[in-house]
């Protein structure tokens, strides 16, 4: 047995939780993902999904993907840079750029690879990248791959961000990268203040709209649009795997920056291009979101109902302003236990433990879709209240 095998045969953390009967990962779903799913032979309420628009099982999207399979085949067998660009990819990018409000955009096979490739492509060793402490792992990995000097500030603490910026050369390239909606806690970046500091200290700003598109702004254009700051934000990133019911991601910006990224972003030019079916699915979802504003209205109606009910029942939900509702547990073992007990009660939620949060901030993440009903929310709140009270988390 080699050195690596010797090292990792000692890794038994997952098995310890399996033995306790509270292992929460890789649970198999045997059908389409909607507000209710079948797992392990039982039907459970799905409150662990990022499908905010509720479009993952929409027949129009399924039909668009099938049509693309028939027309283009199952894959592109190469990168966008060489043989893997379809007219379908170009159409999606043009429509996305117009939708977001930027000159142009490029799309990658995953949202993770957008952040992982764009940040290091843009920055050199004499530049600076500044991140919020709670930025997504893909931003963290993109930052780590960059040759730029890496700095961070306390979560949503604008005084701390200004402290960091004050110490940097005015003429240097400085890129602030931030989530529009923080994916675990559901709170929003303080974009108006960040933009103010951008102009004061001669910076650029990149916003990850993974959890903002399809949720905030006119026709779901995201947090930048919600704050009226699309023109002030230099780069806007988004994913297809949440509101757009597919897989992939994009970066939108001015024409010159996108031209540069189109020829230098390694995760774009050295990765196989997104499949025809996934591209067509995202494009159809983009059309539906714009054509059906009532879908986002329904999302906010059921979100506001859920926020109200959790507050009424005494749950600690932090400063969320989105369909992502953190139910704080503040104990890692209990977080796993709560997740397992919820599943047995017919409610699927996700545990959040380090490194996705600080050790003292463990929580279960409850997320809503436009297709959830108030009755489904009520059933879940009653089930979770019983569990949280029995475990001594709330009264």
mmCIF file of C-alpha atoms in Angstrom, residues 37 48 75 98 103 190-191 255 272 295 325 369:
data_model
loop_
_atom_site.group_PDB
_atom_site.id
_atom_site.type_symbol
_atom_site.label_atom_id
_atom_site.label_comp_id
_atom_site.label_asym_id
_atom_site.label_seq_id
_atom_site.Cartn_x
_atom_site.Cartn_y
_atom_site.Cartn_z
ATOM 1 C CA UNK A 37 -39.101 14.199 -3.853
ATOM 2 C CA UNK A 48 -32.691 21.767 0.577
ATOM 3 C CA UNK A 75 -21.781 16.644 -26.286
ATOM 4 C CA UNK A 98 -28.625 41.726 -22.550
ATOM 5 C CA UNK A 103 -21.904 44.341 -23.167
ATOM 6 C CA UNK A 190 -23.812 45.778 1.210
ATOM 7 C CA UNK A 191 -23.400 46.701 -2.423
ATOM 8 C CA UNK A 255 -16.705 44.097 -24.213
ATOM 9 C CA UNK A 272 -14.978 20.969 -22.635
ATOM 10 C CA UNK A 295 -43.150 33.159 -10.665
ATOM 11 C CA UNK A 325 -33.363 30.753 5.725
ATOM 12 C CA UNK A 369 -38.883 27.582 -4.396
#
